[in-house]
Coordinates of C-alpha atoms and ligand atoms in Angstrom, one line a residue:
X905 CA 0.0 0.0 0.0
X906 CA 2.8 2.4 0.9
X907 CA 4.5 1.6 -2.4
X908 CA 1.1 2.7 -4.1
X909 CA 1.1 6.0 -2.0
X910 CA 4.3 6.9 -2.8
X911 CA 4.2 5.8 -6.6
X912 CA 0.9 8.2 -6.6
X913 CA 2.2 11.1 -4.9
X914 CA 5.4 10.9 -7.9
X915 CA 2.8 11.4 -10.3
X916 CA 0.8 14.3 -9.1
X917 CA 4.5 16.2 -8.7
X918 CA 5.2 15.3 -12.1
X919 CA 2.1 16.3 -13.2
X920 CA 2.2 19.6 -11.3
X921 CA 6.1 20.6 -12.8
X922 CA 4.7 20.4 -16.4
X923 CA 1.8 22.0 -15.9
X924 CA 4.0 25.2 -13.8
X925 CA 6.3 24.6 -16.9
X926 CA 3.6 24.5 -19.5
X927 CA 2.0 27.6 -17.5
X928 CA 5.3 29.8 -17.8
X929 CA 6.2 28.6 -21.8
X930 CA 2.8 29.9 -22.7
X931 CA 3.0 33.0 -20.5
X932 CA 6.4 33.5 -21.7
X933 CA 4.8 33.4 -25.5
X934 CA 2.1 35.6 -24.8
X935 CA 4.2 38.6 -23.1
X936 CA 5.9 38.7 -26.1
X937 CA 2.9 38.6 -28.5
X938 CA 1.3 41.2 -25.7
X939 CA 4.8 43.5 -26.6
X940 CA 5.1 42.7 -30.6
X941 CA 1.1 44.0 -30.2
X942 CA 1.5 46.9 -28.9
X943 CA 4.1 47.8 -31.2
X944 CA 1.3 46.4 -34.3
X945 CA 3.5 43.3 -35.1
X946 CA 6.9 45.0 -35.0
X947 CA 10.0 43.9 -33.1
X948 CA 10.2 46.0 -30.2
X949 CA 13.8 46.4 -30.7
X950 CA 13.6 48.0 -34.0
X951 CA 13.1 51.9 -33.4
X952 CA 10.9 53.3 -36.4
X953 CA 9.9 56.5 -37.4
X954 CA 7.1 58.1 -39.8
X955 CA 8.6 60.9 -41.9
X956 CA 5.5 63.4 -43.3
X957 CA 6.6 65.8 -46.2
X958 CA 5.0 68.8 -47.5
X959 CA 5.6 67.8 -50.9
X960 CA 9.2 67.2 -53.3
X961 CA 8.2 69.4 -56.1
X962 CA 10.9 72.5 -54.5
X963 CA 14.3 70.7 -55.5
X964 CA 15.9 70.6 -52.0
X965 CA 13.3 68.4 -50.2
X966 CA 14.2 64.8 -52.2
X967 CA 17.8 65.6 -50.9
X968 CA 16.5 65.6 -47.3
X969 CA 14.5 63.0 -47.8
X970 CA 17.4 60.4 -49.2
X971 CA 19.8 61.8 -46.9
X972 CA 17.4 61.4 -43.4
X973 CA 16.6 57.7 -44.9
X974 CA 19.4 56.5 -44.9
X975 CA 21.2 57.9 -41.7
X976 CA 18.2 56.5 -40.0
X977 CA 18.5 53.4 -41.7
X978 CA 22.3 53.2 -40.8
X979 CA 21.7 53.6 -37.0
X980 CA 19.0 50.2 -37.2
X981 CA 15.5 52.3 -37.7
X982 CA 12.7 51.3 -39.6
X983 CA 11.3 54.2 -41.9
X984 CA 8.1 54.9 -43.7
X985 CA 7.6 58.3 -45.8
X986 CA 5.0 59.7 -47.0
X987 CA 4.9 62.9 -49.7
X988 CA 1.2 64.8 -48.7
X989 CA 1.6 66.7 -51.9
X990 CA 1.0 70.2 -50.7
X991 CA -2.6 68.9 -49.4
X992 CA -3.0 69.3 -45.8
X993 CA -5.5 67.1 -45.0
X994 CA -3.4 64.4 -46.9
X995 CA -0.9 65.5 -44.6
X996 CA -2.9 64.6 -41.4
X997 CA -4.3 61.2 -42.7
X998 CA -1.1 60.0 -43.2
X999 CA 0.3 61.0 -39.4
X1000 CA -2.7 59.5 -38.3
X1001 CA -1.8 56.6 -40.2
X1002 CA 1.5 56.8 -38.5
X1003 CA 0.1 56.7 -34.8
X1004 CA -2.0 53.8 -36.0
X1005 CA 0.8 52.5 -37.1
X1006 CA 2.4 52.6 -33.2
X1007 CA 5.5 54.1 -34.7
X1008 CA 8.2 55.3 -32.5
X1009 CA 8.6 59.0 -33.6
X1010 CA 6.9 60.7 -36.6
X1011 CA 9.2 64.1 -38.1
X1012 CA 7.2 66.3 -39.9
X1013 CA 7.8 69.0 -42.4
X1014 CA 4.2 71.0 -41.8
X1015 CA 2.5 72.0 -45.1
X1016 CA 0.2 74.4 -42.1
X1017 CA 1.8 75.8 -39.2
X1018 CA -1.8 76.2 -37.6
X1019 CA -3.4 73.2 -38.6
X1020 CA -2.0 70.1 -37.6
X1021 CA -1.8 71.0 -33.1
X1022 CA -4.8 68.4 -33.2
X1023 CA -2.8 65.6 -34.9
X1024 CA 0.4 66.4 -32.6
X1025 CA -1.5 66.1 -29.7
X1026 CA -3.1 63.0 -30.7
X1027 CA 0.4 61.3 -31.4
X1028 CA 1.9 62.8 -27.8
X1029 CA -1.0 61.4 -26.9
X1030 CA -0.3 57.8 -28.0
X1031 CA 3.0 58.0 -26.6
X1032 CA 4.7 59.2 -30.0
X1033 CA 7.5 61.6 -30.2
X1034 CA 7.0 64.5 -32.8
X1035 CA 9.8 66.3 -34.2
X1036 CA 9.3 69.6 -36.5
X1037 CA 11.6 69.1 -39.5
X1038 CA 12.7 72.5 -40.9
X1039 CA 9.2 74.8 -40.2
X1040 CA 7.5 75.0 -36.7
X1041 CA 4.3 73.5 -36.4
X1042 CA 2.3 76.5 -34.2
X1043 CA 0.7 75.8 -30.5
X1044 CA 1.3 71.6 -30.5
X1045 CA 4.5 71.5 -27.8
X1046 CA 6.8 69.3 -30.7
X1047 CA 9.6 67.5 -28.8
X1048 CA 11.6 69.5 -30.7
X1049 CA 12.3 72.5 -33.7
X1050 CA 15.1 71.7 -35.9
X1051 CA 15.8 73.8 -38.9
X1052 CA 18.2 76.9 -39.5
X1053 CA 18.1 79.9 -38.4
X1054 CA 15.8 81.6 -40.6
X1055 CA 15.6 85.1 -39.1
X1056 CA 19.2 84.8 -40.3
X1057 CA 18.8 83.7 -44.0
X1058 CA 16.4 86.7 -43.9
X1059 CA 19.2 89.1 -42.7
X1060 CA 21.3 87.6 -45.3
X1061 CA 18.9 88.5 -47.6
X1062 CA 18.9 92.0 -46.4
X1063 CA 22.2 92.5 -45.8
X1064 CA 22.6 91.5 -49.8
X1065 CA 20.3 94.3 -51.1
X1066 CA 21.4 96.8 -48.5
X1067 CA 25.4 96.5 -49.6
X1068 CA 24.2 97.7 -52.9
X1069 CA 24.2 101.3 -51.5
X1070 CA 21.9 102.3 -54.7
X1071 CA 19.5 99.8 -52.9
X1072 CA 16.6 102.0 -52.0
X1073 CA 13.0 100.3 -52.7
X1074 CA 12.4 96.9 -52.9
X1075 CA 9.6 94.4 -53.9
X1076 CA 9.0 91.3 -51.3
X1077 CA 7.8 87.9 -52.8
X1078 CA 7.5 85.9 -50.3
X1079 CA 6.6 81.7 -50.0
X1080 CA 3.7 80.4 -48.1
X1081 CA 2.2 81.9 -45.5
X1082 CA 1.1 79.2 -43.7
X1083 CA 5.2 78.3 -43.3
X1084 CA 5.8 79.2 -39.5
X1085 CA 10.0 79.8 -41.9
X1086 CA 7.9 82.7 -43.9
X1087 CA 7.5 84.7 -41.0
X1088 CA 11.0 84.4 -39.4
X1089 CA 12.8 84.8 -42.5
X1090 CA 10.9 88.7 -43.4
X1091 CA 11.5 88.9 -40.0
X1092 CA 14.8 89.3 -40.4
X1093 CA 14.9 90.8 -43.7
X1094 CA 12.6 93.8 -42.7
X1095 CA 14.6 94.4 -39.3
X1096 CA 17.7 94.5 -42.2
X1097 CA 15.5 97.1 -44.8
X1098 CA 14.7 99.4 -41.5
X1099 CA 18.3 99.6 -40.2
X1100 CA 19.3 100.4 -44.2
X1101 CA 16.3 103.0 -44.8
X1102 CA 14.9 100.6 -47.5
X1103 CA 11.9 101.1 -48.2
X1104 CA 9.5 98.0 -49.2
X1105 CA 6.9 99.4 -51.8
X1106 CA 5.2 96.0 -51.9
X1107 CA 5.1 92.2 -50.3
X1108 CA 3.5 89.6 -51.7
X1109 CA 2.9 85.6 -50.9
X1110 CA 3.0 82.6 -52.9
X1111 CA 0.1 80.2 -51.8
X1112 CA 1.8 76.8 -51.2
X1113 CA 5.0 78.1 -52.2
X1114 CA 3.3 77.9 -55.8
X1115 CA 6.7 79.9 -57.5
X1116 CA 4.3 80.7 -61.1
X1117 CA 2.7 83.0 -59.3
X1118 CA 5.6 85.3 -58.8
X1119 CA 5.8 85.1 -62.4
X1120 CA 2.2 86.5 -62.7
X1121 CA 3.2 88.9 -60.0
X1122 CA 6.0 90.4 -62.3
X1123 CA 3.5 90.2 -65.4
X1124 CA 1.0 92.0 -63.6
X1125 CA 3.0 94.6 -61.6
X1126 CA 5.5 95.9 -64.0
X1127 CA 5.1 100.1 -62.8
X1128 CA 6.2 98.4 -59.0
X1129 CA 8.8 96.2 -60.3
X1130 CA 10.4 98.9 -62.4
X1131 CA 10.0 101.2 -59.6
X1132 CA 12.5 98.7 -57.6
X1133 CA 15.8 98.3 -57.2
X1134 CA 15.8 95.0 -55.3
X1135 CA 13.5 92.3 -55.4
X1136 CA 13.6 89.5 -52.1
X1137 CA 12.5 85.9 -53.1
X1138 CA 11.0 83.7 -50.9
X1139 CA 13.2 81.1 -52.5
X1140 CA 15.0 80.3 -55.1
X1141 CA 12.5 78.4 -57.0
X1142 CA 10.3 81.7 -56.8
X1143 CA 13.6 83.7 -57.9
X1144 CA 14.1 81.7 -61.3
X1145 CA 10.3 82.2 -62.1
X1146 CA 11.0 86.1 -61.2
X1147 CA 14.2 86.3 -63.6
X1148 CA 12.4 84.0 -66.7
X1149 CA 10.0 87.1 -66.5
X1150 CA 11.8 89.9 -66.3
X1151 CA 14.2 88.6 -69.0
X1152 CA 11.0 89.0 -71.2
X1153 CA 11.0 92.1 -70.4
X1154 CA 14.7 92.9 -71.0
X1155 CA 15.2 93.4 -67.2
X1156 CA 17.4 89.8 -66.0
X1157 CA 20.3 91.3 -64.4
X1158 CA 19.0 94.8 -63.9
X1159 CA 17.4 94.2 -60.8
X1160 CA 19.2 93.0 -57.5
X1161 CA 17.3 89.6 -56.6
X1162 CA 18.3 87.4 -53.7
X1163 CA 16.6 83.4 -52.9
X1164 CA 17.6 80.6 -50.8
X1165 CA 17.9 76.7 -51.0
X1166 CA 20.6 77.1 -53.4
X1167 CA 18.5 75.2 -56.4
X1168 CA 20.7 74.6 -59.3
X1169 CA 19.0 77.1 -61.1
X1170 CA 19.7 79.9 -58.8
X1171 CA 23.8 78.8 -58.5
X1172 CA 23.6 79.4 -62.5
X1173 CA 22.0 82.8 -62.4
X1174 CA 24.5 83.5 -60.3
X1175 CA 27.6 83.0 -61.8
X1176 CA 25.3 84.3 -65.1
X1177 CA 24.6 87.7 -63.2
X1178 CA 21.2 87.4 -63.4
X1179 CA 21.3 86.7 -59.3
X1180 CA 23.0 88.6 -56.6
X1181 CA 23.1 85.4 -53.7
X1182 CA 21.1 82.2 -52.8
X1183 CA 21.6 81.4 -49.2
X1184 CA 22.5 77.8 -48.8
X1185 CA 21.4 76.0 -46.4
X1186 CA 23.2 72.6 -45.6
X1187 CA 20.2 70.0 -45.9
X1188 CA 22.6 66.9 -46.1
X1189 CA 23.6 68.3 -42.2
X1190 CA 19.4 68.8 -41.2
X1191 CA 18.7 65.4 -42.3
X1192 CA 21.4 63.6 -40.9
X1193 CA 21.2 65.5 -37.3
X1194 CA 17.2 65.4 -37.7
X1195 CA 17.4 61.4 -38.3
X1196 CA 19.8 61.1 -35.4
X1197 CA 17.8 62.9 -32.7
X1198 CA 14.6 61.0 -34.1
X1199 CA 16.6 57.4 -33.8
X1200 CA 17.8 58.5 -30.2
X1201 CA 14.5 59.6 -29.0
X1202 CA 12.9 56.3 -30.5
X1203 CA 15.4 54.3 -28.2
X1204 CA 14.3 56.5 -25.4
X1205 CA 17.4 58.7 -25.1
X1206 CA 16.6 62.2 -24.4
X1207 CA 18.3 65.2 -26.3
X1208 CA 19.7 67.0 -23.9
X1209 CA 19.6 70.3 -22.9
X1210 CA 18.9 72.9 -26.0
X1211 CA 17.6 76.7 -26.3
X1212 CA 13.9 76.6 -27.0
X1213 CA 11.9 79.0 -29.6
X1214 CA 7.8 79.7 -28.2
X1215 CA 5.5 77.9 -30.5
X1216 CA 2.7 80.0 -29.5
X1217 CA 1.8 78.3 -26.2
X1218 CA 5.0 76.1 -25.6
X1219 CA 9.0 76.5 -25.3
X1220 CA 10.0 73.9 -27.3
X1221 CA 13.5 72.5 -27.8
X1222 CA 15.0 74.1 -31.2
X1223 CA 18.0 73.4 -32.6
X1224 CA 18.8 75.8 -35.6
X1225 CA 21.7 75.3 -37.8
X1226 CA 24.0 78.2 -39.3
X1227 CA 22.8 78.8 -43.2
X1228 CA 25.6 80.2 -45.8
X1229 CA 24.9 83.7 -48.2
X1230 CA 26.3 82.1 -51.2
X1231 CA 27.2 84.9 -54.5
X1232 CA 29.8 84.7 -57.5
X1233 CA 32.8 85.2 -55.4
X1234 CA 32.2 82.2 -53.0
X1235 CA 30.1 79.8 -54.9
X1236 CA 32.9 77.7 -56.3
X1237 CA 33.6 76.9 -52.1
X1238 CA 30.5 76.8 -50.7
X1239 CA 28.2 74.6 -53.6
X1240 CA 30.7 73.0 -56.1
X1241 CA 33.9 71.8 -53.4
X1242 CA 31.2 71.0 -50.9
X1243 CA 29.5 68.4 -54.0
X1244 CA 26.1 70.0 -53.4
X1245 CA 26.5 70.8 -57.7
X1246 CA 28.9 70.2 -60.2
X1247 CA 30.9 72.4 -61.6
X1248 CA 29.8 71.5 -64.7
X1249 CA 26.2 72.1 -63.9
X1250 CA 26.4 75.3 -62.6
X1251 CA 28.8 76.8 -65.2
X1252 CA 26.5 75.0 -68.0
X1253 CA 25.3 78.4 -69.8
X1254 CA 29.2 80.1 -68.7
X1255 CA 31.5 80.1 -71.9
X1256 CA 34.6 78.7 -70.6
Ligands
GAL786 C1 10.7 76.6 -46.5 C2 12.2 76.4 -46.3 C3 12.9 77.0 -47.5 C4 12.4 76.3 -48.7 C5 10.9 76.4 -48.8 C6 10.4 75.6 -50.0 O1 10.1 76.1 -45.3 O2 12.6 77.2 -45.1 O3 14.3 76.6 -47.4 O4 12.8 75.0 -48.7 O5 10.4 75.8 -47.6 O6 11.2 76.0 -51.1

């Protein structure tokens, strides 16, 4: 009988180790389906980050595009980008796609300044990290601004016209303005004109950054433009539209005319005459420092201390890098040694 007792009591502590053993294999599966699920099916290692853009049609934004991919990709992050073509409410279906997506971080470059606070707040919300990619998105406490400093590409700008000493009225065309950059950069171009006695005898805004309709503006306005000595672009891509039209009007080259983003076509007027500057700004260094403060804050590591720049309602974190006025004299340094162009590109109309 006692052998029977003993023999029994074997079994049930058999029994009872699988069953603990069974108990903590399948526990052991689930906390891991639990964590791949919360991350929608992703390895929770992987760090992964949406990227929103405005659009590519301006020439500069495919360059930060390719260059924030793959730094991003090189550091072990999973990317997924999506191109909102100048439609804002594209724009906010695909971050909301993104926080559905349970992505780590989502970097935005806004297309509205004032309309996408809901969004943000709905991806802080979930957890999600937001990072303003080269314009401020208004009143939506971003973990953080990066960009240049645009109140200083404006003063570049200014500082152009202004060392013309003829300089006395000039024409603004500026981009969008629903870019937050808009604002900071005739900031810093009007504190420039005012300090100069320059007067502005008109400003105007291209919807959308649409650059055709600085060549209507030119078309339609040719007492004003003739009446200016200067005229500010809101980039360079509005600059080339500006000198096309005035060439029709036998005035390329007469006219001082300043851009930024140092488009290809700008860096030719330039060393053409046709432009006085472009003010380069080095996207290959925003992407890469943009994709390696998104990766970080994916893995959880914080950014450290930075100045901040008010939003409207929030201090955020902004980190602003230095932008270069680029003109005839300096171009060869700055654009072709750099690789941003070839030489052979931007001397294309020069005769050797
Ligand atoms: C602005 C940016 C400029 C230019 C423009 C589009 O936000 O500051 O550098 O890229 O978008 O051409």
């Amino acid at each position: 009988m006692k052998m029977k007792n003993r023999n029994n009591i074997k079994r049930i502590e058999v029994t009872l180790i699988i069953t603990i053993m069974l108990v903590a294999v399948l526990a052991g599966c689930n906390s891991s389906n639990t964590e791949e699920d919360t991350k929608g099916g992703k390895n929770v290692n992987t760090p992964t980050i949406g990227l929103s853009f405005d659009s590519y049609i301006i020439e500069r934004w495919e360059r930060d595009r390719d260059v924030f991919v793959s730094t991003a990709k090189e550091m072990g992050a999973e990317i997924n980008v999506q191109s909102a073509n100048g439609d804002i409410e594209t724009q906010i279906s695909q971050i909301e796609y993104f926080i559905e997506k349970k992505v780590d971080v989502i970097v935005i470059v806004a297309i509205d300044a004032d309309k996408l606070t809901d969004v943000v707040k709905k991806a802080k919300d979930a957890g999600i990290h937001v990072i303003a990619y080269d314009r401020l998105i208004r009143n939506a406490n971003v973990d953080m601004y990066i960009s240049f400093d645009n109140e200083q590409v404006g003063e570049m700008m200014g500082e152009e016209i202004a060392s013309h000493k003829e300089n006395k009225k000039v024409i603004m065309i500026c981009g969008a303005p629903a870019d937050n950059n808009v604002s900071m950069v005739n900031e810093g171009f009007e504190t420039v004109m005012k300090k100069n006695n320059i007067q502005i005898i008109d400003k105007t805004f291209c919807e959308g950054w649409k650059a055709e309709l600085a060549a209507d503006y030119v078309k339609d306005h040719l007492d004003a433009v003739s009446a200016a000595d200067a005229i500010m672009c809101g980039n360079d891509d509005i600059a080339t539209n500006v000198i096309r039209m005035l060439a029709v009007y036998r005035k390329a080259g007469v006219i001082d005319i300043v851009g930024q983003d140092a488009d290809l076509a700008a860096c030719q007027h330039i060393v053409e005459g046709t432009q006085n500057i472009t003010v380069y700004k080095p996207v290959e260094k925003l992407a890469s420092e943009a994709a390696k403060y998104a990766v970080d804050m994916a893995k959880g590591n914080g950014i450290g201390a930075k100045p901040t720049i008010n939003d409207g309602s929030y201090n955020v974190p902004y980190v602003a890098l230095d932008p270069i006025s680029v003109n005839k004299n300096n171009i060869d340094e700055i654009i072709i040694d750099s690789g941003f162009h070839s030489r052979e590109d931007v001397y294309l109309n020069v005769a050797e």
